[in-house]
XYZ file of C-alpha atoms in Angstrom:
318
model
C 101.600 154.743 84.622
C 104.077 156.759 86.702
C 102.687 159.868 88.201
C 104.967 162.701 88.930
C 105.219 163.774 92.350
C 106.034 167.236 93.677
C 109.702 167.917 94.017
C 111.048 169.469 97.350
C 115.213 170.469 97.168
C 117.794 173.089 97.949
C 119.625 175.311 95.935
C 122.454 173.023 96.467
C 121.521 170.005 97.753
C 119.374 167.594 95.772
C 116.541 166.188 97.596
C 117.513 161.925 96.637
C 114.618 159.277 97.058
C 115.462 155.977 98.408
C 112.928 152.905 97.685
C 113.319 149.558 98.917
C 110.736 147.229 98.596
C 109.971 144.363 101.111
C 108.534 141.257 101.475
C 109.110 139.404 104.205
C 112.859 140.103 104.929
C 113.329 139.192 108.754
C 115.947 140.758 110.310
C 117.528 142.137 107.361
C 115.390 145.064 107.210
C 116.821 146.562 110.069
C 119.941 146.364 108.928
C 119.457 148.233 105.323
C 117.519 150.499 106.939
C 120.712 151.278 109.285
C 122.711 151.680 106.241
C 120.640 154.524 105.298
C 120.910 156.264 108.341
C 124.882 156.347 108.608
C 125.125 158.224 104.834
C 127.492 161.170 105.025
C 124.828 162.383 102.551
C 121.757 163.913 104.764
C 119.579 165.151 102.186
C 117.427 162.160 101.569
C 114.004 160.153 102.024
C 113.124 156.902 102.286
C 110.362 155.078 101.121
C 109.584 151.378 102.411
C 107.427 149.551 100.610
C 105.646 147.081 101.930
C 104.760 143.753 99.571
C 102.264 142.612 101.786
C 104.652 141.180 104.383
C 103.569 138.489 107.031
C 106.754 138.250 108.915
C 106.236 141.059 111.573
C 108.658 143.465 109.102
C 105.358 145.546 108.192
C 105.017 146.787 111.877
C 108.939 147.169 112.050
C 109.104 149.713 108.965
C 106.059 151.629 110.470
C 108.051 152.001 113.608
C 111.145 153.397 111.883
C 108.857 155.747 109.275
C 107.396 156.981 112.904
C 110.920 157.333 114.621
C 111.708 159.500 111.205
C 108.674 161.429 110.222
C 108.870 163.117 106.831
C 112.456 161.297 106.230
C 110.807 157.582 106.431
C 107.588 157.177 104.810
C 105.841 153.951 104.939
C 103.372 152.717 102.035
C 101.902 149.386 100.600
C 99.277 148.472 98.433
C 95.674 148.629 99.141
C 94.412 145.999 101.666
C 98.114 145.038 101.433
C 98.518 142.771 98.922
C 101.012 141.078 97.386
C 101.857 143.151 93.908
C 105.306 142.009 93.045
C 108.603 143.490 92.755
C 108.030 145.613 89.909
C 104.661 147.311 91.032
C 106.121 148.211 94.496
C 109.026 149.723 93.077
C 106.667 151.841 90.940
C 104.565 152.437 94.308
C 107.373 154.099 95.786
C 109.029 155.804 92.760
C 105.199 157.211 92.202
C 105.412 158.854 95.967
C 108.843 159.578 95.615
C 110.176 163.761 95.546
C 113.084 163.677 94.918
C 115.286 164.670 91.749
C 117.226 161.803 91.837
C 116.085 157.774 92.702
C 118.061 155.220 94.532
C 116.825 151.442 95.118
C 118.097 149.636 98.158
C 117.160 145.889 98.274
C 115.630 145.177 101.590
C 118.200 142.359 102.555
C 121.159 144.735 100.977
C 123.320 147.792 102.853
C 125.425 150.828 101.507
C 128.667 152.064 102.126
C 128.332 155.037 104.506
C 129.401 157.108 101.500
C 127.564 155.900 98.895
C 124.537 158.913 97.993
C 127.572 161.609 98.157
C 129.178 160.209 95.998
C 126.469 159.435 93.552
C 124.998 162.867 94.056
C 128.519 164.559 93.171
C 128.963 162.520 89.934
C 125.353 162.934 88.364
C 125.907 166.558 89.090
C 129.223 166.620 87.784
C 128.336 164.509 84.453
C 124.732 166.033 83.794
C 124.526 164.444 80.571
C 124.187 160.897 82.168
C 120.742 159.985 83.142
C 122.077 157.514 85.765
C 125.638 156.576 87.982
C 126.321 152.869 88.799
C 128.868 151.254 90.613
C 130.666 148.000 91.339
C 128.764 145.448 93.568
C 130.038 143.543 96.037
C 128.634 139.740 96.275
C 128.628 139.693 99.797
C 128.891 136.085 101.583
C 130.687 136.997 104.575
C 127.931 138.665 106.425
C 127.223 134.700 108.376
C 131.111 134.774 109.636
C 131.031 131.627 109.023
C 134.980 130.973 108.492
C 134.535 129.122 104.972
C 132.195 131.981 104.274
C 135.111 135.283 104.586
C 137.135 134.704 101.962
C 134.208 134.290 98.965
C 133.271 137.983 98.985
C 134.369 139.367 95.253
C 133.672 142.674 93.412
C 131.909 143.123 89.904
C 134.175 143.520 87.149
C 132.914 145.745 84.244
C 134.504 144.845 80.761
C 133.944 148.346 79.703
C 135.635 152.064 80.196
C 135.105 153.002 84.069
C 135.302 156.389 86.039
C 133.488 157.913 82.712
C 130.324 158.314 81.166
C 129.387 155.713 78.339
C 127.156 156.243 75.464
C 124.091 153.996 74.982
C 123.621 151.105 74.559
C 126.972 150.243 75.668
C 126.247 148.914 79.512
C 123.250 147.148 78.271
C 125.403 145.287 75.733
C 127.359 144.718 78.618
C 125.385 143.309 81.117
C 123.173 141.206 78.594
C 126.482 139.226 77.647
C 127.761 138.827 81.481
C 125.070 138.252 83.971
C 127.768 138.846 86.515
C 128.217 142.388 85.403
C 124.126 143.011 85.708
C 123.797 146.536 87.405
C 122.577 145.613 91.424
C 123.540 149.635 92.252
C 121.872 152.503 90.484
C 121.227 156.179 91.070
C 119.115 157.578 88.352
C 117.546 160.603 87.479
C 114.063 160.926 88.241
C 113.552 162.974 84.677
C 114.184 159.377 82.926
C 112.183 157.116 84.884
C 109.317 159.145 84.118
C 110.236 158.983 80.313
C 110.792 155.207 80.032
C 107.715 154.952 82.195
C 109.105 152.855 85.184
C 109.582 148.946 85.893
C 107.472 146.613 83.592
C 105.019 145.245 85.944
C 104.892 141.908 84.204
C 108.195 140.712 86.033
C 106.910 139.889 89.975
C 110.242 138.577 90.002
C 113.286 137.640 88.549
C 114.691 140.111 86.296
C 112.390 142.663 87.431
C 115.488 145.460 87.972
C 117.276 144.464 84.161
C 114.219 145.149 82.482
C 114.687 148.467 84.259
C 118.194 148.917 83.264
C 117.327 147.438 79.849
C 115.103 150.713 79.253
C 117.579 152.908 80.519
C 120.858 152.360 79.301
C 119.260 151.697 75.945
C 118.321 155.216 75.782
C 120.437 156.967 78.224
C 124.216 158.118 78.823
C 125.719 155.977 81.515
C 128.467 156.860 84.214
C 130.139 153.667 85.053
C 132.287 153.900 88.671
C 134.767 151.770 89.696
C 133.953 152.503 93.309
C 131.655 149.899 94.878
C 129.169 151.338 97.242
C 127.020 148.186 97.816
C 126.624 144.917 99.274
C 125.092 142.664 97.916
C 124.037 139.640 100.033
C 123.776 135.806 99.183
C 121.665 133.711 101.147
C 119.090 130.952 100.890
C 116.111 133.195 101.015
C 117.286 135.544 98.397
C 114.788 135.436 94.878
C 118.346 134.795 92.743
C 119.179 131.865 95.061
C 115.356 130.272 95.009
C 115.254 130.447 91.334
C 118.197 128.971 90.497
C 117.825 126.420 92.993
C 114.723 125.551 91.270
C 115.330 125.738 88.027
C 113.218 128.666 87.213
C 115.903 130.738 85.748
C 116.487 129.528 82.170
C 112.868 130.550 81.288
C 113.212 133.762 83.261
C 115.581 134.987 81.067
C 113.693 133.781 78.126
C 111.097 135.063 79.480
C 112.900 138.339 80.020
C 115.038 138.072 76.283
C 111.491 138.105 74.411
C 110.371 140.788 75.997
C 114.048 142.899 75.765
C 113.896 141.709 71.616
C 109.820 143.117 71.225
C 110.837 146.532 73.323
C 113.781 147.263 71.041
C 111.413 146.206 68.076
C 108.804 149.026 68.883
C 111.672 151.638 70.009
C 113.684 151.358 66.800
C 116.008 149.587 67.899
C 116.798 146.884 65.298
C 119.872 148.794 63.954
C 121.381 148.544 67.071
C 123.840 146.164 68.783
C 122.043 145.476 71.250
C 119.476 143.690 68.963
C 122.087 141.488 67.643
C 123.484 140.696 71.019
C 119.711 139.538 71.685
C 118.865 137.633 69.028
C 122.045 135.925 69.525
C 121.285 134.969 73.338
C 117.642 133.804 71.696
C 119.109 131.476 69.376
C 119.741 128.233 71.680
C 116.218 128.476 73.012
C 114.852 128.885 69.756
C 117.202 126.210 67.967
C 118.293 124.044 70.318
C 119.511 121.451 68.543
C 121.549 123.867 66.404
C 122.805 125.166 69.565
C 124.093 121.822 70.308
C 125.718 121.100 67.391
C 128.017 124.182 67.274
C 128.556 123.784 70.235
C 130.268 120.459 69.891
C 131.886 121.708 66.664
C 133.438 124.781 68.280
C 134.450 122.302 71.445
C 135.963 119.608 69.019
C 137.624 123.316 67.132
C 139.034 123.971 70.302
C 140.728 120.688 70.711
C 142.193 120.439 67.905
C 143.819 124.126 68.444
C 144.815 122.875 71.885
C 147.019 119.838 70.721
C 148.818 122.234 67.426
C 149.978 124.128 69.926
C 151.023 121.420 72.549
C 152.515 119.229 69.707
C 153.780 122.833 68.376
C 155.848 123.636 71.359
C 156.724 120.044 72.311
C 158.565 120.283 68.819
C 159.986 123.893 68.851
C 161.405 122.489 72.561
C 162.934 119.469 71.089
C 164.419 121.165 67.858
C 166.288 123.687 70.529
């Protein structure tokens, strides 16, 4: 359970909380913590929370929360263990004072303008409980040559620049994985009332059971700004699961859940359930699966050749 913390702000300027969690992240650390500092927006804290890192990144992270005292704050579990993602996001959010919450992923940056922005629009919108932007997958951090050209932006198949009504992101982001949300700003109000990350996920989809909660229950601005970076590489959780072939039963594992939550928040009215029980139905049918599959495939075939034999003849009659 989330405990509220005591709020410090301006008049004018709302105090935001920044936690990124770590575990191990090398010399990437440095570099998100950079992208902090350089924020046209001043009015901030950040929280780094420490996973029970081994790599050296623990003592790094005290040296910047002493470098920046009251503006970097330091914290990790007792006898600093190894919690997970989800608990040492709610570690920080818990110690967090600020009116609005940002998460910065440890081997991630910002744009320099990124919490102005964010601020401006959730005070311009106040009826959305959270502002998210376009990510950018981000491979040319190596400059590696065949690495520049692969960088690519998020693309949202829904309204942007304007605040949606729930559950339309979710919808959104269940059906495209692509379109998941990697950049949030949300209001610390509705953390507190969907009670935080579910500490069951140590891992992989972690952050969308998050977002699930959220934009199932909250107004959404969508942006078509992109104000993050989002980086691949070898080490990265995404990468090592798909690599080993943990991620099929992740998202089962993460679909069950989503399909029991909207079960015990009335949500079985919604579209969002139907979206979700129809991502469920190839694990739970399999065989089905396959077999429309094949007939939709073989559908698609024969629609293909109509309209090849179709214009061949319209071609020929002219």
């Amino acid at each position: 359970m989330l405990k509220p913390a005591t709020m410090k702000t301006d008049a004018d300027t709302p105090l935001v909380s920044i936690v990124t969690i770590f575990l191990n992240p090398g010399q990437f650390l440095a570099e998100a913590v950079e992208s902090v500092l350089r924020q046209t927006y001043h009015h901030w804290e950040l929280l780094l929370v420490d996973d029970g890192s081994t790599d050296g990144s623990s003592a790094l992270a005290q040296r910047y929360a002493r470098e920046h005292p009251g503006t970097i704050i330091y914290c990790e579990h007792p006898f600093h263990e190894n919690r997970g993602m989800s608990a040492s996001r709610n570690l920080g959010i818990a110690q967090a004072r600020g009116e609005f919450v940002a998460f910065l992923d440890a081997d991630d940056v910002w744009m320099p303008n990124k919490l102005e922005r964010q601020v401006t629009l959730l005070s311009q919108h106040p009826e959305a409980a959270l502002v998210t932007g376009r990510t950018e997958w981000w491979y040319s951090w190596t400059g590696k040559p065949e690495d520049c050209s692969r960088d690519f932006l998020q693309r949202f198949a829904v309204p942007m620049d304007t605040v949606l009504q729930p559950p339309a992101v979710l919808d959104m982001f269940l059906q495209d994985e692509w379109a998941s949300l990697c950049d949030v700003m949300v209001r610390r109000s509705a953390i507190e009332q969907v009670n935080g990350y579910e500490e069951i996920f140590r891992g992989m989809y972690e952050d969308q059971a998050f977002h699930a909660k959220l934009c199932f229950t909250f107004p959404v601005f969508v942006s078509s700004e992109c104000w993050y970076r989002y980086r691949q590489h070898e080490k990265a959780c995404t990468t090592q699961s798909h690599q080993s072939g943990r991620t099929a039963a992740a998202r089962y594992a993460f679909l069950l859940w989503l399909e029991a939550y909207l079960a015990r928040h009335g949500g079985k009215s919604s579209s969002t359930w139907r979206v979700v029980r129809r991502l469920l139905f190839p694990y739970r049918y399999p065989a089905a699966a396959r077999l429309i599959d094949k007939a939709r495939h073989l559908a698609q075939r024969a629609r293909d050749k109509f309209t090849f034999f179709t214009t061949l003849f319209l071609h020929h009659d002219a």
